[in-house]
Amino acid sequence: MEKLKSLLHEYPKSTNIFMGYGTAGFRARADILPWIMIRIGILATLRSKVKRACVGVMITASHNPECDNGVKLIDPHGEMLDQTWEVYANTLCTLDDDINIIWDYVETLMIQLNIQPNDEAIIGIAYDIRQSSPLLASIVKRAAQALSTTIMDFELMTTPQLHYAIRCYNDDDLNGKYTEADYFDKLCTAFQNLIFMTSSNKSFESLAIDAANGIGAIKLTHVRRILANFIRIDIYNDGTKGLLNDKCGADYVKIYQKAPDGLPLKNYSKCCSIDGDADRLIYFFIDENNQFRILDGDRFSVLFALFLSLKLQEAKLFDDVKIGVVQTAYANGRSTDYIINTMKVSVACVPTGVKHLHHKALDYDIGIYFEANGHGTVLFSDDLKSKVKAASEDPKRTEKERLAANQIRTFINLINETVGDAIADILATEVILFLLNLNLEKWLNFYDDLPQRQLKVAVKDRTMIQTIDAERRCIAPAHLQDRIDELVSKYPSGRAFVRPSSTEDIVRVYAEAITQIEADKLAIEIQKVVEELIN
Ligand code: 16G
Ligand code: ZN
């Protein structure tokens, strides 16, 4: 109690600030975050006690600028914090800096959740390369230690590395421990094995990676070294010159549809950008007409689904396996059409935010999910893993069937199933392109995107907008959806929606149509309606 009390005194709560635990945890300017970290140390301790398992605390503001930071909790299987606990996080943060008030709430939670004071707690803490990160991590650590919690201090890590590490500690099948060497060995061995299984004598074209001046740059050097005999990887924006996420990184490339600074694009036929904590990935290249072309999250869904359904067919497992793609409303309409009608793979649409996609993907034996922004992964059910293993070892099957089953089995090891992992996704993408003999141009030519436009609307109260149907329709304010429907109906292949942002105090508008001019026009018309009905 005394230790907590002095921490509360050392890092007092900023006045008049309400922060909500959103899809990205708590995120704000780094200098106003210290007091939040005390609450996070307490909350993580309680979560660990309840789950009787190790939980994670990741300190990062992902693709935001260097001056920001953030924090989120990771549950025992490496997944996002359970939603009911977001409420406890928010309540803790509304409480004043009074140790008695805070302790009363902790005791209430302990009774409610049946936590005994002597239950053990263990937390793994990691952070990205922001200057503010070590201090914030030390506050979480001191708060948790005040409650006798055991700390594993991972220091610098990508977000997906910590998700994976936490799962390792809680899963006996994954050795019950994590080392960075094991993590890279798992990914790189799977990569090499998939290459060895292929008879092709083709070689890899080199890959230029824009690492957003973030933690990914440091971690990618391991992959570059281990795979040096297979693929040449050149890392740009590696933190030696530029600023974190400044005119570079996956978010910048996707939003501005522009090449990042600091990368000699013309020297490469294959380039990609990851974001500041290495959980998003976007590929791009310059085409023969000198145009900048981009491959976003929708394209990864298509590529991964294509590869996995092909291998399921070759292994004669396709009919026994439920494979599906999970998208959000931001997925380009043409990608959805292509997956459903050409690839004959089912598609589900869920609200924005990784936790929603991840949750839905668990409904499938092979659940592929990507947000258009490049965050995504693939989940494989235990049943699928057993089936593939059995098929790969079944002497009654043909060699081709066994090989395909073995390729799926190996591919599973190349994926970080806990969360979108840009490093794992780069390796998976490279392997698929290699095995299917594709280059970026051929991959892009699977289908043409519908032109789209995204706009922001500043409003007094964004909560006035309420959505249903995976954010594709509005039920409040009254008449907004009717007006949107009326506008959309004037545009062939038009589609549009509005939703309140979960990370900024704004409303977002999305529109797509047959031409860029029409998509722009539709977005602006809807923007005006939102302004009229809300402000
Ligand atoms: C957060 C989410 C991301 C989502 C974005 C939407 C996680 C880990 N991150 O960054 O998935 O796309 O928010 O932001 O879930 P918005 O609500 O401002 O559009
Ligand atoms: Zn990120």
XYZ file of C-alpha atoms and ligand atoms in Angstrom:
555
model
C 0.000 0.000 0.000
C 2.777 2.414 0.930
C 4.614 1.770 -2.330
C 1.463 2.329 -4.365
C 0.692 5.448 -2.405
C 4.099 6.941 -3.146
C 3.750 6.050 -6.837
C 0.391 7.842 -6.965
C 2.105 10.822 -5.414
C 5.044 10.672 -7.821
C 2.896 10.400 -10.961
C -0.349 12.264 -10.226
C -3.338 12.046 -12.481
C -3.701 14.881 -14.959
C -6.846 16.819 -14.224
C -9.920 16.700 -16.432
C -8.728 13.854 -18.534
C -10.905 10.955 -19.401
C -9.249 8.192 -21.302
C -11.072 5.157 -22.580
C -9.580 1.713 -23.128
C -10.305 1.421 -26.839
C -9.376 -0.972 -29.635
C -5.751 0.082 -29.224
C -5.773 0.130 -25.394
C -4.977 3.525 -23.864
C -3.245 5.888 -26.240
C -2.295 9.556 -25.805
C 0.604 11.974 -25.721
C 3.363 10.228 -23.804
C 3.755 12.947 -21.154
C 0.202 12.514 -19.892
C 0.398 8.729 -19.595
C 2.475 7.972 -16.443
C -0.486 7.902 -14.023
C -2.344 5.478 -16.325
C 0.571 3.054 -15.995
C -0.013 2.684 -12.243
C -3.573 1.551 -12.977
C -2.294 -0.813 -15.691
C 0.160 -2.429 -13.245
C -2.737 -3.062 -10.850
C -5.104 -4.299 -13.546
C -2.558 -6.643 -15.129
C -1.881 -8.132 -11.705
C -5.575 -8.806 -11.124
C -5.973 -10.255 -14.619
C -3.054 -12.610 -14.061
C -4.459 -13.743 -10.714
C -7.904 -14.426 -12.194
C -6.564 -16.357 -15.168
C -3.861 -18.067 -13.054
C -1.557 -17.360 -15.976
C 0.983 -14.921 -17.281
C -0.455 -11.821 -19.015
C 1.283 -9.176 -21.138
C 1.615 -5.398 -21.041
C 2.717 -3.823 -24.334
C 3.787 -0.194 -24.382
C 3.488 1.293 -27.852
C 1.504 3.795 -29.895
C 1.975 1.745 -33.059
C 1.875 4.029 -36.119
C 1.408 7.266 -34.139
C 4.220 9.835 -33.934
C 7.129 9.566 -31.506
C 5.529 12.018 -29.049
C 2.613 9.634 -28.419
C 2.590 6.390 -26.532
C 0.064 3.824 -25.389
C -0.465 0.633 -23.489
C -2.506 -2.508 -23.894
C -2.956 -5.740 -22.019
C -2.493 -9.151 -23.588
C -4.479 -12.152 -22.389
C -2.916 -15.562 -21.666
C -3.340 -17.074 -25.119
C -1.795 -14.027 -26.711
C -5.136 -12.499 -27.598
C -6.457 -8.986 -26.896
C -7.789 -8.252 -23.410
C -11.262 -9.667 -22.783
C -13.844 -6.941 -23.387
C -15.417 -7.134 -19.922
C -12.054 -6.064 -18.504
C -12.019 -2.915 -20.631
C -14.747 -1.702 -18.264
C -12.540 -2.337 -15.200
C -9.685 -0.521 -16.953
C -11.925 2.478 -17.577
C -13.295 2.524 -14.038
C -9.801 2.379 -12.517
C -8.845 5.362 -14.631
C -11.808 7.435 -13.516
C -10.763 7.063 -9.860
C -8.857 9.838 -8.103
C -5.290 9.430 -6.899
C -6.450 8.452 -3.431
C -4.988 5.125 -2.328
C -8.079 4.354 -0.223
C -10.471 4.883 -3.133
C -8.319 2.836 -5.462
C -7.831 0.084 -2.925
C -11.587 -0.083 -2.247
C -12.174 -0.697 -5.942
C -9.414 -3.328 -6.083
C -10.990 -5.150 -3.129
C -14.429 -4.969 -4.721
C -13.032 -6.526 -7.882
C -11.207 -9.189 -5.889
C -14.429 -10.242 -4.201
C -16.411 -10.088 -7.426
C -13.819 -12.134 -9.308
C -13.046 -14.490 -6.443
C -9.375 -13.517 -6.212
C -7.483 -14.515 -3.055
C -4.792 -12.092 -1.815
C -2.142 -14.825 -2.035
C -2.915 -15.872 -5.606
C 0.200 -15.532 -7.708
C 0.590 -13.041 -10.528
C 3.097 -12.851 -13.371
C 3.351 -10.167 -16.043
C 5.503 -9.882 -19.175
C 6.266 -6.256 -20.081
C 7.686 -5.041 -23.409
C 7.923 -1.753 -25.290
C 8.732 -0.247 -28.676
C 11.595 2.166 -29.354
C 9.936 5.415 -28.251
C 12.032 7.481 -25.855
C 9.150 7.604 -23.400
C 8.713 3.808 -23.282
C 11.267 2.742 -20.608
C 9.892 5.188 -18.038
C 6.296 4.103 -18.684
C 7.327 0.436 -18.433
C 9.126 1.100 -15.144
C 5.953 2.590 -13.642
C 3.873 -0.462 -14.627
C 6.587 -2.625 -13.129
C 6.762 -0.731 -9.833
C 2.970 -0.738 -9.439
C 2.794 -4.470 -10.098
C 5.746 -5.215 -7.823
C 4.032 -3.259 -5.054
C 1.423 -6.042 -5.255
C 4.145 -8.749 -5.164
C 3.732 -9.597 -8.841
C 6.568 -11.364 -10.661
C 7.807 -9.384 -13.658
C 9.343 -10.637 -16.873
C 11.077 -7.667 -18.401
C 11.283 -8.248 -22.153
C 12.292 -4.668 -22.915
C 12.363 -4.014 -26.693
C 9.916 -6.132 -28.671
C 7.473 -5.828 -31.536
C 3.826 -6.029 -30.418
C 3.271 -9.428 -32.102
C 6.416 -10.816 -30.461
C 4.987 -10.088 -27.021
C 1.623 -11.626 -27.974
C 3.463 -14.764 -29.056
C 5.733 -14.775 -25.984
C 2.764 -14.628 -23.611
C 1.127 -17.551 -25.388
C 4.357 -19.558 -25.154
C 4.520 -19.105 -21.382
C 0.981 -20.374 -20.933
C 1.003 -23.212 -23.419
C 2.881 -26.422 -22.690
C 2.797 -27.315 -26.385
C 4.949 -24.244 -26.976
C 7.509 -25.294 -24.330
C 6.067 -23.042 -21.635
C 8.804 -20.526 -22.310
C 9.847 -17.967 -24.895
C 13.180 -16.966 -26.328
C 13.719 -14.586 -29.186
C 16.002 -17.121 -30.841
C 13.205 -19.740 -30.793
C 10.718 -17.270 -32.270
C 12.912 -16.388 -35.256
C 14.006 -19.992 -35.616
C 10.372 -21.128 -35.850
C 9.549 -18.593 -38.578
C 12.758 -18.969 -40.571
C 12.834 -22.769 -40.397
C 9.273 -22.939 -41.705
C 10.255 -20.545 -44.495
C 13.281 -22.642 -45.478
C 11.368 -25.922 -45.275
C 8.683 -24.633 -47.612
C 11.375 -23.677 -50.100
C 13.078 -27.080 -49.785
C 9.744 -28.796 -50.519
C 9.532 -27.060 -53.877
C 11.373 -28.323 -56.903
C 11.722 -24.835 -58.425
C 15.227 -23.573 -59.156
C 13.987 -19.994 -59.312
C 15.595 -17.494 -56.969
C 14.033 -14.742 -54.870
C 14.085 -11.145 -56.024
C 15.431 -8.894 -53.303
C 12.960 -7.192 -50.998
C 13.221 -3.600 -49.732
C 11.587 -3.081 -46.339
C 10.633 0.324 -44.941
C 10.777 -0.341 -41.191
C 9.163 3.013 -40.177
C 12.233 3.795 -38.021
C 10.674 1.461 -35.482
C 11.425 -1.643 -33.475
C 10.838 -3.840 -36.539
C 14.111 -2.592 -38.032
C 16.115 -4.096 -35.185
C 14.213 -7.377 -35.190
C 14.321 -7.778 -38.965
C 18.106 -7.926 -38.874
C 17.788 -11.442 -37.375
C 15.624 -12.584 -40.277
C 17.971 -10.948 -42.778
C 20.927 -12.826 -41.302
C 19.235 -16.225 -40.933
C 17.763 -16.184 -44.444
C 20.704 -14.525 -46.197
C 21.239 -17.559 -48.443
C 17.633 -17.527 -49.605
C 16.506 -13.940 -50.007
C 18.225 -10.587 -49.966
C 16.468 -8.253 -47.545
C 17.435 -4.572 -47.477
C 16.134 -2.590 -44.513
C 15.444 1.144 -44.917
C 14.143 3.629 -42.361
C 15.992 1.601 -39.780
C 16.044 4.318 -37.131
C 19.568 5.536 -37.827
C 18.413 8.732 -39.558
C 14.690 9.506 -39.625
C 11.979 9.787 -37.002
C 9.542 7.052 -36.014
C 6.585 6.798 -38.460
C 7.545 10.143 -39.981
C 6.668 10.064 -43.701
C 7.174 6.337 -43.651
C 5.610 3.140 -42.385
C 2.575 1.079 -43.384
C -0.009 3.588 -42.167
C 1.572 6.473 -44.102
C 1.792 4.450 -47.321
C -1.798 3.198 -47.049
C -3.382 6.523 -46.118
C -1.470 8.735 -48.552
C -1.117 6.030 -51.237
C 2.453 7.222 -51.527
C 5.929 5.736 -51.304
C 7.678 6.313 -47.982
C 10.631 8.673 -47.784
C 14.052 7.107 -47.548
C 13.537 4.117 -49.840
C 15.044 3.906 -53.353
C 11.830 2.501 -54.792
C 13.017 2.380 -58.385
C 15.837 -0.036 -57.518
C 13.409 -2.726 -56.432
C 10.532 -4.633 -57.957
C 9.274 -5.573 -54.493
C 8.954 -3.217 -51.528
C 6.967 -3.223 -48.330
C 6.331 -1.062 -45.282
C 5.681 -2.183 -41.746
C 4.450 0.125 -38.977
C 6.149 1.364 -35.795
C 5.440 -1.772 -33.726
C 5.547 -4.196 -36.677
C 1.986 -5.478 -36.677
C 0.892 -3.984 -40.013
C 2.222 -4.677 -43.493
C 1.682 -3.074 -46.919
C 3.461 -4.123 -50.148
C 4.068 -1.793 -53.119
C 5.990 -1.359 -56.372
C 6.331 0.868 -59.413
C 4.572 -0.605 -62.447
C 5.689 -0.473 -66.093
C 3.794 2.805 -66.563
C 5.737 4.302 -63.684
C 2.677 4.263 -61.434
C 2.924 3.616 -57.699
C 0.910 0.459 -56.968
C -0.064 -0.752 -53.535
C -1.095 -4.138 -52.114
C -2.995 -3.751 -48.853
C -4.640 -6.023 -46.296
C -7.388 -7.153 -48.710
C -4.716 -8.426 -51.064
C -3.083 -10.519 -48.323
C -6.459 -12.120 -47.558
C -6.834 -13.033 -51.221
C -3.276 -14.360 -51.537
C -3.357 -16.416 -48.338
C -6.848 -17.796 -49.091
C -5.779 -18.690 -52.622
C -2.707 -20.572 -51.426
C -4.448 -22.391 -48.590
C -7.493 -23.422 -50.617
C -5.247 -24.649 -53.416
C -3.186 -26.748 -51.004
C -6.361 -28.087 -49.347
C -7.588 -29.156 -52.781
C -4.274 -30.803 -53.665
C -4.305 -32.595 -50.303
C -7.935 -33.663 -50.971
C -8.973 -32.038 -47.702
C -10.956 -29.119 -49.096
C -14.409 -30.634 -48.581
C -13.707 -31.459 -44.917
C -12.438 -28.044 -43.951
C -14.265 -24.803 -43.251
C -12.135 -21.997 -44.669
C -13.204 -18.345 -44.532
C -12.000 -14.775 -44.787
C -12.936 -12.101 -42.243
C -12.989 -8.465 -43.348
C -14.344 -5.118 -42.166
C -16.510 -2.636 -44.059
C -13.281 -0.976 -45.260
C -12.420 -3.957 -47.467
C -12.666 -2.957 -51.099
C -15.917 -4.295 -52.597
C -14.033 -5.949 -55.425
C -11.926 -8.002 -53.002
C -15.083 -9.307 -51.339
C -16.604 -10.160 -54.742
C -13.442 -11.900 -55.859
C -13.132 -14.038 -52.732
C -16.795 -15.078 -52.776
C -17.486 -15.430 -56.482
C -14.165 -16.376 -58.066
C -12.397 -18.168 -55.226
C -15.622 -19.627 -53.766
C -14.439 -18.904 -50.237
C -16.891 -17.473 -47.720
C -16.467 -13.966 -46.302
C -17.663 -12.524 -42.992
C -17.773 -8.803 -42.188
C -17.224 -7.551 -38.620
C -16.754 -4.136 -36.948
C -13.357 -2.398 -37.150
C -10.723 -3.484 -34.604
C -8.496 -6.531 -34.494
C -10.325 -8.169 -31.603
C -13.501 -8.453 -33.694
C -11.723 -9.991 -36.674
C -9.751 -12.389 -34.522
C -12.845 -13.543 -32.661
C -14.777 -14.230 -35.865
C -11.840 -16.051 -37.476
C -12.061 -18.633 -34.675
C -15.332 -19.847 -36.270
C -13.379 -21.476 -39.111
C -10.895 -24.332 -39.420
C -8.814 -21.875 -41.403
C -9.814 -18.298 -40.604
C -7.935 -15.655 -42.577
C -8.374 -12.106 -41.378
C -6.910 -8.791 -42.489
C -7.978 -5.214 -42.018
C -7.441 -3.157 -45.176
C -4.714 -1.301 -43.215
C -2.530 -4.414 -43.354
C -3.078 -5.939 -39.923
C -3.930 -9.606 -40.068
C -3.080 -13.251 -39.679
C -4.486 -16.759 -40.122
C -5.991 -18.962 -37.405
C -5.982 -22.749 -37.683
C -8.289 -24.946 -35.572
C -6.878 -27.879 -33.580
C -9.011 -30.184 -35.698
C -7.454 -28.810 -38.900
C -3.970 -29.250 -37.445
C -4.684 -32.925 -36.631
C -6.203 -33.558 -40.062
C -3.262 -32.017 -41.877
C -0.749 -33.907 -39.751
C -2.552 -37.219 -40.359
C -2.813 -36.556 -44.098
C 0.878 -35.670 -44.380
C 1.819 -39.011 -42.787
C -0.827 -41.227 -44.410
C 0.876 -43.865 -46.611
C -2.431 -44.513 -48.419
C -2.375 -41.016 -49.891
C -0.491 -40.082 -53.044
C 2.834 -38.283 -52.790
C 1.227 -35.105 -54.132
C -1.489 -35.202 -51.485
C 1.028 -35.792 -48.712
C 3.235 -32.975 -49.987
C 0.342 -30.492 -50.035
C -0.691 -31.507 -46.496
C 2.904 -31.118 -45.397
C 3.094 -27.677 -46.999
C 0.035 -26.552 -45.004
C 1.527 -28.075 -41.852
C 4.750 -26.165 -42.387
C 2.939 -22.957 -43.358
C 1.150 -23.017 -39.982
C 4.568 -22.609 -38.334
C 5.264 -19.586 -40.484
C 2.246 -17.792 -39.055
C 1.942 -15.981 -35.731
C -1.557 -17.072 -34.795
C -1.850 -14.753 -31.810
C -2.157 -11.478 -33.749
C -1.134 -9.805 -37.033
C 2.657 -9.990 -37.267
C 4.287 -8.005 -40.065
C 7.517 -10.036 -39.946
C 5.705 -13.384 -40.133
C 3.365 -11.983 -42.799
C 6.333 -10.838 -44.944
C 7.809 -14.335 -44.843
C 4.447 -15.969 -45.570
C 3.845 -13.614 -48.496
C 7.299 -14.209 -49.940
C 6.905 -17.972 -49.709
C 3.474 -17.967 -51.355
C 4.660 -15.721 -54.194
C 7.587 -18.098 -54.673
C 5.530 -21.315 -54.555
C 2.809 -19.977 -56.847
C 5.317 -18.363 -59.180
C 3.766 -14.915 -58.821
C 5.228 -11.436 -58.818
C 3.568 -8.317 -57.373
C 2.089 -7.331 -60.723
C 0.398 -10.707 -61.257
C -0.840 -10.669 -57.663
C -2.299 -7.187 -58.158
C -3.981 -8.246 -61.405
C -6.252 -10.796 -59.692
C -8.858 -8.025 -59.619
C -9.064 -4.231 -59.895
C -9.991 -2.246 -56.801
C -12.999 0.051 -56.951
C -11.830 3.651 -56.477
C -12.481 4.767 -52.904
C -12.331 7.883 -50.764
C -12.103 8.281 -47.016
C -12.910 11.553 -45.264
C -13.020 12.757 -41.693
C -15.786 14.934 -40.236
C -15.183 16.978 -37.108
C -18.336 16.793 -34.980
C -19.393 17.968 -31.549
C -20.366 14.518 -30.347
C -19.379 11.496 -32.369
C -21.327 9.150 -30.128
C -24.495 10.480 -31.746
C -23.721 8.073 -34.557
C -24.733 4.517 -33.840
C -24.141 1.704 -36.266
C -25.308 -1.863 -36.846
C -24.527 -4.596 -39.366
C -20.737 -4.457 -38.822
C -20.775 -0.644 -39.036
C -22.299 -0.723 -42.514
C -25.571 0.936 -41.494
C -26.511 3.759 -39.104
C -29.441 3.636 -36.753
C -28.801 7.068 -35.232
C -29.200 9.935 -35.790
C -32.593 9.564 -37.421
C -32.695 9.883 -41.231
C -28.927 9.669 -41.709
C -29.062 6.172 -43.218
C -31.992 7.100 -45.514
C -30.027 10.061 -46.808
C -26.918 7.897 -47.357
C -28.999 5.254 -49.188
C -30.492 7.922 -51.411
C -27.078 9.325 -52.340
C -25.503 5.893 -52.887
C -28.359 4.816 -55.184
C -27.300 7.472 -57.702
C -23.900 5.814 -58.236
C -23.554 2.488 -60.062
C -21.599 0.051 -57.817
C -21.626 2.769 -55.150
C -21.175 1.820 -51.519
C -20.690 4.047 -48.503
C -20.858 4.095 -44.730
C -20.095 6.375 -41.808
C -18.839 5.368 -38.371
C -17.474 7.135 -35.314
C -13.707 6.662 -34.968
C -12.581 4.680 -31.943
C -9.204 6.419 -31.796
C -9.913 10.058 -32.694
C -12.668 12.519 -31.910
C -14.120 12.414 -35.427
C -16.579 10.608 -37.686
C -15.161 8.696 -40.639
C -16.800 8.565 -44.070
C -16.011 5.829 -46.592
C -17.254 5.782 -50.193
C -16.468 3.685 -53.242
C -17.735 3.918 -56.822
C -16.793 3.052 -60.407
C -14.579 6.118 -60.897
C -12.402 8.123 -58.529
C -14.378 11.271 -59.368
C -17.614 9.578 -58.354
C -16.131 8.088 -55.177
C -14.840 11.560 -54.191
C -18.182 13.163 -54.978
C -20.159 10.592 -53.026
C -17.843 10.943 -49.996
C -18.204 14.734 -50.005
C -22.004 14.550 -50.322
C -22.171 12.218 -47.349
C -19.756 14.375 -45.370
C -22.162 17.306 -45.834
C -25.141 15.265 -44.662
C -23.248 14.183 -41.528
C -22.311 17.803 -40.795
C -25.905 18.901 -41.311
C -27.481 16.210 -39.112
C -24.948 16.193 -36.294
C -23.549 19.648 -35.724
C -6.945 0.615 -33.847
C -7.124 -0.859 -34.135
C -7.155 -1.093 -35.630
C -8.258 -0.270 -36.247
C -8.127 1.181 -35.866
C -9.362 1.922 -36.285
C -6.250 -2.754 -32.931
C -5.032 -3.417 -32.373
N -6.034 -1.619 -33.565
O -5.712 1.058 -34.321
O -7.399 -2.450 -35.836
O -8.245 -0.390 -37.639
O -8.010 1.297 -34.463
O -9.255 3.249 -35.924
O -7.358 -3.251 -32.813
P -10.514 4.226 -36.026
O -11.590 3.665 -35.118
O -9.993 5.535 -35.614
O -10.959 4.195 -37.451
Zn 0.852 -1.265 -35.140
